[in-house]
CSV table of C-alpha atoms and ligand atoms in Angstrom, one decimal:
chain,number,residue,atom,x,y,z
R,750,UNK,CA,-2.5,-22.8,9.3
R,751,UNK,CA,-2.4,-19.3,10.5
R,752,UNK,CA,-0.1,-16.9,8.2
R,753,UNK,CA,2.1,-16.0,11.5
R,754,UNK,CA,2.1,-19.7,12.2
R,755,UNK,CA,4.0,-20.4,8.7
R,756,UNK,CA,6.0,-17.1,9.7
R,757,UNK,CA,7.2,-18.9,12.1
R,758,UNK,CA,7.4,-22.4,11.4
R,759,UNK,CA,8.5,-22.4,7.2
R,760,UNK,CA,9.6,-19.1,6.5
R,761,UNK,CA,11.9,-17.8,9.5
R,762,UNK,CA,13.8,-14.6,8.3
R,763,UNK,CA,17.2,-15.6,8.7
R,764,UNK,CA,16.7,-18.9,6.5
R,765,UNK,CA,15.3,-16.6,3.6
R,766,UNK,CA,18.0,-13.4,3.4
R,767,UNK,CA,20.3,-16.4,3.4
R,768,UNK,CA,18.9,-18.2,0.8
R,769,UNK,CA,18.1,-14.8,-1.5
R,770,UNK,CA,22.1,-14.3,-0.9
R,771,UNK,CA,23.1,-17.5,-2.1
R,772,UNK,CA,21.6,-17.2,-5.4
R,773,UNK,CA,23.7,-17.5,-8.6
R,774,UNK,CA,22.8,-16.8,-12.3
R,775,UNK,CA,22.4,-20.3,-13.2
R,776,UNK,CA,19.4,-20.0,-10.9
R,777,UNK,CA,17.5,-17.2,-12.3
R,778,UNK,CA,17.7,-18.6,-15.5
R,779,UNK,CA,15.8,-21.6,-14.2
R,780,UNK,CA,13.8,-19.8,-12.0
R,781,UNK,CA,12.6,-17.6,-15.3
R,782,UNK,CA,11.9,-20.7,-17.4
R,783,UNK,CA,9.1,-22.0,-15.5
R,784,UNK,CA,5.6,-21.5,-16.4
R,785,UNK,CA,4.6,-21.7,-12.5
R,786,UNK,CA,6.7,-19.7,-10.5
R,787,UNK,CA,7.4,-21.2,-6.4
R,788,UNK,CA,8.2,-19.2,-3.4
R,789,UNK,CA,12.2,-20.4,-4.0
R,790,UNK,CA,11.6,-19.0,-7.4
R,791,UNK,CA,10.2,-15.8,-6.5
R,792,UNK,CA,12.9,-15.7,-3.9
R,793,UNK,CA,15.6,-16.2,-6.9
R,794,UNK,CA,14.0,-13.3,-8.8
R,795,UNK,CA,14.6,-11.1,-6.1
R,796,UNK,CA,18.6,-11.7,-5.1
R,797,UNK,CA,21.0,-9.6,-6.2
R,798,UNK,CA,22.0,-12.3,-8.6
R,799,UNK,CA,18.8,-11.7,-11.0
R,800,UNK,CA,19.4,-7.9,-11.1
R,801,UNK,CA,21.5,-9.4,-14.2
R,802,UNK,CA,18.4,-10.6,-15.7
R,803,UNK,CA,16.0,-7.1,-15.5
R,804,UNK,CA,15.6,-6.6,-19.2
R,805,UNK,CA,14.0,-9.9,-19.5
R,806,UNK,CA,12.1,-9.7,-15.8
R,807,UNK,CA,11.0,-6.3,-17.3
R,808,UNK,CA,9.5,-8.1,-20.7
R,809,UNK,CA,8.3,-11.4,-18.9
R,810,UNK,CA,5.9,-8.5,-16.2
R,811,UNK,CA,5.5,-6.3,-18.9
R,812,UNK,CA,3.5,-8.9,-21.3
R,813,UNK,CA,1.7,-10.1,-17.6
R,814,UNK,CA,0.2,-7.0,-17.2
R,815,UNK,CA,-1.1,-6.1,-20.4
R,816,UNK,CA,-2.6,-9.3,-20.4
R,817,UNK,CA,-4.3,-9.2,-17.6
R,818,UNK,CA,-5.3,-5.3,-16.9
R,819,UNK,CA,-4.2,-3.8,-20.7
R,820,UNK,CA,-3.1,-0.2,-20.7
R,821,UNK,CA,-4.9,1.2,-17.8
R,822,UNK,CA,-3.8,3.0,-14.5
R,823,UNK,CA,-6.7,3.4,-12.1
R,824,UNK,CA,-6.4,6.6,-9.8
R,825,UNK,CA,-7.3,8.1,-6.7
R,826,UNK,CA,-6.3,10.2,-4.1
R,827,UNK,CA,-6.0,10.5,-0.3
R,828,UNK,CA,-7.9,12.8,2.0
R,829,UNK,CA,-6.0,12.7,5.4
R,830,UNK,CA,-8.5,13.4,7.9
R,831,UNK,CA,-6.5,13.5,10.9
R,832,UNK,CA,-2.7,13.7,11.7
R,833,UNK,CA,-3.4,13.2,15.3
R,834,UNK,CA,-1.9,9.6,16.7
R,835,UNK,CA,-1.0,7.8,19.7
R,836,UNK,CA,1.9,6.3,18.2
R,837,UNK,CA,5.7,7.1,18.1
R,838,UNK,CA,6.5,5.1,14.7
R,839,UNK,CA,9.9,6.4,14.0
R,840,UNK,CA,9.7,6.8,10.5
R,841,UNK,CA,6.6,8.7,10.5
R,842,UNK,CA,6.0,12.6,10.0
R,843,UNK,CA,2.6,12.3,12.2
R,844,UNK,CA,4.7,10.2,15.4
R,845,UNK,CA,3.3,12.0,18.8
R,846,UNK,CA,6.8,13.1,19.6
R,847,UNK,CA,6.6,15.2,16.5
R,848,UNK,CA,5.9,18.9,16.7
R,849,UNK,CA,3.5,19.8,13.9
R,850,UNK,CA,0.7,21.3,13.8
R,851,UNK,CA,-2.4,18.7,14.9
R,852,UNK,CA,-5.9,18.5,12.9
R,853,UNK,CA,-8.8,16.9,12.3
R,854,UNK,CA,-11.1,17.6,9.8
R,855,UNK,CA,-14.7,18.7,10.5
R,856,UNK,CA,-17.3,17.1,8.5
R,857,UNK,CA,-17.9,20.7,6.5
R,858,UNK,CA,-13.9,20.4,5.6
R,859,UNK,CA,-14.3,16.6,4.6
R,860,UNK,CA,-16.9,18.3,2.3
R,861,UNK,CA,-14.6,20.9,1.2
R,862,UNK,CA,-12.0,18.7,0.3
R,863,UNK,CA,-14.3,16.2,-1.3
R,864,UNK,CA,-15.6,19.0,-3.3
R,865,UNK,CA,-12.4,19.7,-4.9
R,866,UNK,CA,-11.1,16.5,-5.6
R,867,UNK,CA,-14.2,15.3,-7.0
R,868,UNK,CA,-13.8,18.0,-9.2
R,869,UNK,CA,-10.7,17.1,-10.6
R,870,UNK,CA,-12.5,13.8,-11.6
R,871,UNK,CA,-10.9,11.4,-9.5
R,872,UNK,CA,-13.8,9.2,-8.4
R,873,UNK,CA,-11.9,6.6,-5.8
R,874,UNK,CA,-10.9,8.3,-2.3
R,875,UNK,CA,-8.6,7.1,0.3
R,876,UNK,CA,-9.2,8.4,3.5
R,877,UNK,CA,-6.0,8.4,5.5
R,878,UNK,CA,-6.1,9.1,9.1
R,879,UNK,CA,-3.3,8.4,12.2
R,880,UNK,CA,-4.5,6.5,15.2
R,881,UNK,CA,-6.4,8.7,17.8
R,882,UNK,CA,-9.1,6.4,18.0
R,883,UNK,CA,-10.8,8.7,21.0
R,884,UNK,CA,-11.0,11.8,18.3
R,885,UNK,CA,-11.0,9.4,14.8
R,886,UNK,CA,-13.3,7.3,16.0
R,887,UNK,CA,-16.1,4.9,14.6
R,888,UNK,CA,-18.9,7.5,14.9
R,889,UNK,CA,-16.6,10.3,12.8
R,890,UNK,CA,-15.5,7.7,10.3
R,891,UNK,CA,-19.0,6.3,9.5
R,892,UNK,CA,-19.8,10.4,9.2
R,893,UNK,CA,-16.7,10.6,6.6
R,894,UNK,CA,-17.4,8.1,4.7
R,895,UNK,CA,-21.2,9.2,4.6
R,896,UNK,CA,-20.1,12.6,3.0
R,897,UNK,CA,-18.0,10.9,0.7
R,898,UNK,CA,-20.3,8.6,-0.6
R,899,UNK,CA,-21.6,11.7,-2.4
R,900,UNK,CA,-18.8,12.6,-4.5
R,901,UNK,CA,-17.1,8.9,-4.6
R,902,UNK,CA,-17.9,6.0,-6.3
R,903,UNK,CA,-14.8,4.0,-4.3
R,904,UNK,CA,-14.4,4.9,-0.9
R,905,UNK,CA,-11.1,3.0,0.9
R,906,UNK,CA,-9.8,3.6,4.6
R,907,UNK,CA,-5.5,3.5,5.2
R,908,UNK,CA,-6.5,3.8,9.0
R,909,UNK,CA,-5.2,2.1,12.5
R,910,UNK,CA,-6.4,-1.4,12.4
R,911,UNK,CA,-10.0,-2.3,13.7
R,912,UNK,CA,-11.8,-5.4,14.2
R,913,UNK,CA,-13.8,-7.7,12.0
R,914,UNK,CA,-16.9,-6.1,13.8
R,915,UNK,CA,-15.3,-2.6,13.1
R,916,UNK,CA,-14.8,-2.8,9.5
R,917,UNK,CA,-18.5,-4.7,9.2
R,918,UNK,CA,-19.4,-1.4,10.0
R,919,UNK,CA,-17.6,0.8,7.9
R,920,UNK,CA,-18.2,-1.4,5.0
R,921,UNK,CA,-21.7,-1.3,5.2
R,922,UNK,CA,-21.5,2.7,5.6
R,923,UNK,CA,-19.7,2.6,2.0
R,924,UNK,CA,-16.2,1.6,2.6
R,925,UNK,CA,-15.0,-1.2,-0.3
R,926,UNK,CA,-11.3,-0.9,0.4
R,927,UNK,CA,-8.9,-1.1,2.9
R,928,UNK,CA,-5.2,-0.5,2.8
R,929,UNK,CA,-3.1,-1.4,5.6
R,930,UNK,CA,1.0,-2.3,5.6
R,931,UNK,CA,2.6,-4.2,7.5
R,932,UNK,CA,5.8,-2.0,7.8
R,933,UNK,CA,8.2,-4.6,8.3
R,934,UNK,CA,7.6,-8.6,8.3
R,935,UNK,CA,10.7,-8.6,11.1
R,936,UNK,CA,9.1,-9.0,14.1
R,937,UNK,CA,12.0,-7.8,15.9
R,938,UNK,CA,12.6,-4.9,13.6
R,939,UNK,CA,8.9,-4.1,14.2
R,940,UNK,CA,8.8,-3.9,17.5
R,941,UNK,CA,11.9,-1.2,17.5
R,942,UNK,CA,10.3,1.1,14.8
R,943,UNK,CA,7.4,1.0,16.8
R,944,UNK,CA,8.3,1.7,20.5
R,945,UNK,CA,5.0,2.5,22.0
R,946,UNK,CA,1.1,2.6,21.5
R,947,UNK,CA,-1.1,0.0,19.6
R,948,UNK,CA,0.9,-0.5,17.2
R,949,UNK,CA,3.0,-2.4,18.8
R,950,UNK,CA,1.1,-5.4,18.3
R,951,UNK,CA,2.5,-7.2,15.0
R,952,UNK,CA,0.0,-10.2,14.8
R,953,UNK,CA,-3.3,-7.4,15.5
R,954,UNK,CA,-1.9,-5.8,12.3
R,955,UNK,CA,-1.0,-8.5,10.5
R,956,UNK,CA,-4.2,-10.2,10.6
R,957,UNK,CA,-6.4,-6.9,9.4
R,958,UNK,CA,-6.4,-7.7,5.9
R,959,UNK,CA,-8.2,-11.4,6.6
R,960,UNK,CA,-10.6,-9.4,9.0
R,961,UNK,CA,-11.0,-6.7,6.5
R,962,UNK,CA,-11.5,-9.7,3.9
R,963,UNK,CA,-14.3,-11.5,6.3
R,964,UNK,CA,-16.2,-8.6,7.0
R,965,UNK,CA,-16.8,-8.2,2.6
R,966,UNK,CA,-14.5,-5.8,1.5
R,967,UNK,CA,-13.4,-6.3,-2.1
R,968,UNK,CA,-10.2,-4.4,-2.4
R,969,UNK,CA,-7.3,-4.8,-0.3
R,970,UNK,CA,-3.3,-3.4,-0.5
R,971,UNK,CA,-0.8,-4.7,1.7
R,972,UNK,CA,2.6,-3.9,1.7
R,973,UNK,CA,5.8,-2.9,3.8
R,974,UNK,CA,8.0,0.8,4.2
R,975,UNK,CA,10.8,-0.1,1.9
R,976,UNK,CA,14.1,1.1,3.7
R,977,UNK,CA,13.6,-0.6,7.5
R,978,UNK,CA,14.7,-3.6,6.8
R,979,UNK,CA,16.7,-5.8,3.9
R,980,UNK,CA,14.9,-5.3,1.2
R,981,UNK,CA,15.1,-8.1,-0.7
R,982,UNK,CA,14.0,-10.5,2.7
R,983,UNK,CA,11.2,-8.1,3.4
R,984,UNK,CA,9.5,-8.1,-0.5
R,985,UNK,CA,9.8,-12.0,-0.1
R,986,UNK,CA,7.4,-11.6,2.8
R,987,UNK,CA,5.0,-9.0,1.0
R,988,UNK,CA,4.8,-11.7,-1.6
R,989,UNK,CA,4.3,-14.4,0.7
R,990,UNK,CA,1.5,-12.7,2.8
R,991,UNK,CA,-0.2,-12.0,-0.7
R,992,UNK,CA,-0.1,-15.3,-2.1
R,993,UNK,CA,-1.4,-16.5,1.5
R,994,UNK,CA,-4.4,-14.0,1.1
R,995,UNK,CA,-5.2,-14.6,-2.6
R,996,UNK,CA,-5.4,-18.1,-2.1
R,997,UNK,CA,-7.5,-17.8,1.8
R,998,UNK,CA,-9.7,-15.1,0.0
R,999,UNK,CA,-9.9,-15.1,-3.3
R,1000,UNK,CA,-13.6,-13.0,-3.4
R,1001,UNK,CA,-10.9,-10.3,-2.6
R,1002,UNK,CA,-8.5,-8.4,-4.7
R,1003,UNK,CA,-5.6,-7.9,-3.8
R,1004,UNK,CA,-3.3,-4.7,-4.2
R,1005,UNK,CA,0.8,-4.7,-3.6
R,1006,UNK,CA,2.3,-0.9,-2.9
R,1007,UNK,CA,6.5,0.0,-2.4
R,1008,UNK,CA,6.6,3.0,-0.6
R,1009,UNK,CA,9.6,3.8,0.5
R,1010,UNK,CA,10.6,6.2,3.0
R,1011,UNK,CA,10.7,9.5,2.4
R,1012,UNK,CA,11.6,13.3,3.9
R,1013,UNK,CA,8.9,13.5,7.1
R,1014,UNK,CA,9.0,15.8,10.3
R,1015,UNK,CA,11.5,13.5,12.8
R,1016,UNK,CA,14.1,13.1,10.3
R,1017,UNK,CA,14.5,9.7,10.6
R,1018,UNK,CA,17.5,8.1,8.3
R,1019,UNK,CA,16.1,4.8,6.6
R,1020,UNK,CA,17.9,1.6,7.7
R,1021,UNK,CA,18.7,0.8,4.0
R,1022,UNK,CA,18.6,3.1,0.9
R,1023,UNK,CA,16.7,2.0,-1.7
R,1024,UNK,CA,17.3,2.8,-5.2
R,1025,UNK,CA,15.4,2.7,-8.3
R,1026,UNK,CA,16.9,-0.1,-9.7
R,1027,UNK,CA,16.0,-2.0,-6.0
R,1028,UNK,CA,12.1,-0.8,-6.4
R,1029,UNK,CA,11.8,-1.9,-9.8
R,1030,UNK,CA,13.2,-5.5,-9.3
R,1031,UNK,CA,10.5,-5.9,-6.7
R,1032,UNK,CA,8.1,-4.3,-8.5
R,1033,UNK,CA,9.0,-7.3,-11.6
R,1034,UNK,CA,9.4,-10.2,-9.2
R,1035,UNK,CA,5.9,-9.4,-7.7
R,1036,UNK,CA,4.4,-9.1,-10.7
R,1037,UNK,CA,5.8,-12.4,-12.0
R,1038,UNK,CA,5.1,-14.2,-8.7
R,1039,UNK,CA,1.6,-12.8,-8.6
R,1040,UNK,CA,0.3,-12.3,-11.7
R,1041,UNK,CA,-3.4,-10.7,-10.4
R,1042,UNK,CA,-1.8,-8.5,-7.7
R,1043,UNK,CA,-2.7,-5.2,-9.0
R,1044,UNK,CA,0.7,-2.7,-8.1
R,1045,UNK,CA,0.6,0.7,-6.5
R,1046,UNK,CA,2.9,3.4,-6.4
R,1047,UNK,CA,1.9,6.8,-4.7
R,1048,UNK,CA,2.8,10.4,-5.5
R,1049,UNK,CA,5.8,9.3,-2.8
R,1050,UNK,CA,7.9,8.4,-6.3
R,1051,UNK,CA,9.1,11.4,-8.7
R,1052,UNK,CA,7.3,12.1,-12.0
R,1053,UNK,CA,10.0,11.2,-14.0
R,1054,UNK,CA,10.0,7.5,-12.4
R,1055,UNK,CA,6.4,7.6,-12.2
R,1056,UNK,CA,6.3,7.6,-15.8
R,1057,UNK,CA,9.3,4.9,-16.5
R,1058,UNK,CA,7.9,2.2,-14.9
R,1059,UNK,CA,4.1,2.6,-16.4
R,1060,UNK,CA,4.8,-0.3,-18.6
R,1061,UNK,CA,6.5,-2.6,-16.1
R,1062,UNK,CA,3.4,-3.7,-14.3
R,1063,UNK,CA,1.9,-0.9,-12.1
R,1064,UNK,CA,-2.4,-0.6,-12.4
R,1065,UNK,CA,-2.9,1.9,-10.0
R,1066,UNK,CA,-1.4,5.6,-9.1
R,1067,UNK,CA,-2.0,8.3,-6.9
R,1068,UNK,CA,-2.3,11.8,-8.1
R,1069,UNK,CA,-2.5,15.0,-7.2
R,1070,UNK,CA,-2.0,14.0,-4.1
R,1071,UNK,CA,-1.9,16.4,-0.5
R,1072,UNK,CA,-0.1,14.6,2.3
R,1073,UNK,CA,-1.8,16.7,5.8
R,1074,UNK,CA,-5.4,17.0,6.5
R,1075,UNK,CA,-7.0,19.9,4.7
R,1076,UNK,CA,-4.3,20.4,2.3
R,1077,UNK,CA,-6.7,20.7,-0.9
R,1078,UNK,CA,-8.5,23.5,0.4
R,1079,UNK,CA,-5.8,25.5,2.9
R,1080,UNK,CA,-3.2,27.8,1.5
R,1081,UNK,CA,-1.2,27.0,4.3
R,1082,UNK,CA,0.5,23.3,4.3
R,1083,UNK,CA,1.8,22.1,7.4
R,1084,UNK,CA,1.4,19.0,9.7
R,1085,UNK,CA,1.8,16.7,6.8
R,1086,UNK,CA,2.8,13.0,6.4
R,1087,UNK,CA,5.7,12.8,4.4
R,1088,UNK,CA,6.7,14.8,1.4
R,1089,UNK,CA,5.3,14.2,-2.3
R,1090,UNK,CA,7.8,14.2,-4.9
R,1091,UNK,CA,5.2,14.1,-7.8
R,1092,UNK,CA,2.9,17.1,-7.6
R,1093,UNK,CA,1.4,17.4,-11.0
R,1094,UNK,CA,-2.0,18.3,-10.8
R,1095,UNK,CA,-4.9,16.0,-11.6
R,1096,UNK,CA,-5.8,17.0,-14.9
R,1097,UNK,CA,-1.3,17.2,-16.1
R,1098,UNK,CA,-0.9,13.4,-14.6
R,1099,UNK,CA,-3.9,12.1,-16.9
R,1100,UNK,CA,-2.4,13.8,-20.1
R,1101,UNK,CA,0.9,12.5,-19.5
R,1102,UNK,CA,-0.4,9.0,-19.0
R,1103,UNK,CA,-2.6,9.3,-22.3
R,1104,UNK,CA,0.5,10.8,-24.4
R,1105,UNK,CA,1.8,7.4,-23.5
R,1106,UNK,CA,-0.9,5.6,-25.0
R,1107,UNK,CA,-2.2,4.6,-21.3
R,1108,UNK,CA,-5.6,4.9,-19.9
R,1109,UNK,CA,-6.4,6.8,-16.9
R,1110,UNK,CA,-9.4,4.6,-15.2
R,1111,UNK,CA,-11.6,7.3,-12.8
R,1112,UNK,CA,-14.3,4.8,-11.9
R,1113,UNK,CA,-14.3,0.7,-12.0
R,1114,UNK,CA,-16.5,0.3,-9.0
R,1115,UNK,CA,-20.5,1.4,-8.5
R,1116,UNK,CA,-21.7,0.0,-5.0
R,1117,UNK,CA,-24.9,1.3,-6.0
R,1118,UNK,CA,-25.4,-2.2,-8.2
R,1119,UNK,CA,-24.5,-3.9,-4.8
R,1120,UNK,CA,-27.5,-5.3,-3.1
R,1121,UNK,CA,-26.4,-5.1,0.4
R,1122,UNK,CA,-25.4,-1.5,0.3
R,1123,UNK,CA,-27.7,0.6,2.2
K,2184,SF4,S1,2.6,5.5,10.9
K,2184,SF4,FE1,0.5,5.7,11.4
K,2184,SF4,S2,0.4,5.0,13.5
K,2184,SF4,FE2,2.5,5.4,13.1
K,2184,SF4,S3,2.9,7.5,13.8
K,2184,SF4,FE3,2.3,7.6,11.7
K,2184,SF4,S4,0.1,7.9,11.6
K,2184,SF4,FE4,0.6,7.2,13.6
């Protein structure tokens, strides 16, 4: 069965906010004590009843992930290649309503900016574009990635979603990760944020990670943009859709992220405010659901939360991170994505995580040992 399919058939969103909401302690207590957790537990650990319970959640994940990924935090950081789309996503600084300045990077300033992040020592790229698949298109990509693949050892797209076919492609050109949220699980929801262009199509989006996965790429983050719907109802879905893909495609690992919306040209108001305390109780309940799931959080978050919630069961962080496309190399930033709230450098974020006893991981990933890389 289709993951839409048990969307629609098991998990209808109306059923599950009502059942998160009806959630008492007596429940969490039981829902903690099990060895196994199921998707009712998981949905227990995430009502506003368990927010009781987040000093034990927060041992419980803690004890997880140092069992299964010890101290370290991998890192990389985005290039944005484009902010030219098609789309009018409400929430989004690069929406074709917006007036910002429009780029795309030449392959000399891919270069540029590859140059100077490579030099920082990060060694696992993200290259974020919007959709504008008539100027981002398959023949540019392949060219980005190409360039990349000389300063990179991990090379993962956060683009507009392509075929199976598509991301063949790109993963034979070097590409071993692909990131790509959902948004929001609610279809309805969905199709309101997103009121014109491609991305209007939920399922077409919904089903790249399992395309991503079939056409052999190894790492894959999923998530939704915390603050357009309930919160609670839409993690419950993040976790679903994971434990959906680890079990369909379990070749492939599988990343969860919790942005949440943040200051971006538009000035859209988030649906729902989402506070610290809300991000962390996902970030527990997913880790305790999902035990492999590595966890993401961007440069989005503040340092000073950033660096609370390292021992709570996040394995992978963005840093030094420029939100617009040539922002590493330009003086001048404009046109960009949203606004970074942690913007220590490189070489001040891996000092801080080792003066907490963590380890910053640059490189977990060679595909030269791959045989079918070209
Ligand atoms: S979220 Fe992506 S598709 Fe939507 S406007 Fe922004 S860049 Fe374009």
């Amino acid at each position: 069965m289709s993951f839409y399919k048990i969307l629609q058939e098991k998990f209808t969103w109306e059923r599950i906010k009502d059942f998160i909401y009806s959630r008492e302690s007596i429940h969490v207590e039981n829902a903690l004590s099990k060895p196994e957790k199921s998707a009712e537990d998981f949905a227990t650990l995430l009502s506003p009843a368990a927010e009781n319970f987040l000093e034990e959640m927060a041992s419980t994940a803690s004890k997880i992930t140092r069992q299964r990924f010890g101290k370290t935090i991998k890192l990389y950081a985005p290039i944005y290649l484009s902010n030219e789309c098609t789309n009018s996503c409400v929430y989004c600084g690069f929406n074709r309503k917006n007036d910002i300045e429009r780029k795309t990077l030449s392959y000399s300033e891919i270069e540029k900016e590859a140059t100077i992040i490579s030099s920082q020592g990060i060694r696992h790229i993200l290259l974020v574009s919007g959709e504008s698949p008539n100027v981002v298109n398959m023949e540019y990509l392949k060219e980005a990635v190409n360039i990349c693949r000389k300063y990179f050892s991990s090379i993962s797209i956060e683009i507009y979603p392509l075929s199976e076919e598509n991301y063949y492609e790109l993963y034979k050109e070097g590409v071993d990760g692909l990131t790509i949220y959902q948004e929001t699980y609610n279809e309805k929801t969905y199709s309101q944020v997103h009121p014109a262009g491609k991305k209007r199509n939920y399922l077409w989006r919904l089903e790249s990670p399992e395309r991503g996965a079939d056409a052999g790429i190894r790492t894959i983050g999923i998530g939704a943009l915390m603050g357009l719907e309930d919160f609670r109802t839409e993690e419950f879905f993040v976790g679903m859709h994971a434990d959906y893909l680890m079990k369909n495609y379990w070749k492939t690992h599988f990343t969860i992220s919790f942005p949440r919306i943040r200051k971006a040209a538009g000035n859209f108001t988030p649906h729902q405010f989402i506070s610290d305390k809300n991000l962390v109780q996902c970030m527990l309940a997913l880790r305790i659901f999902k035990n492999d799931a590595g966890l993401v959080i961007s440069t989005r978050e503040s340092s000073e939360f950033r660096d609370n919630i390292l021992p709570l069961g996040v394995t992978q962080m963005s840093a030094g991170s420029k939100t617009e496309p040539g922002g590493y190399h330009n003086e001048k930033h404009t046109g960009e994505q949203f606004e970074v709230e942690d913007d220590r450098s490189v070489a001040e974020f891996v000092q801080s995580l080792k003066d907490k006893g963590f380890d910053p991981v640059n490189k977990d990933w060679d595909r030269a040992f791959l045989n079918t890389a070209s």
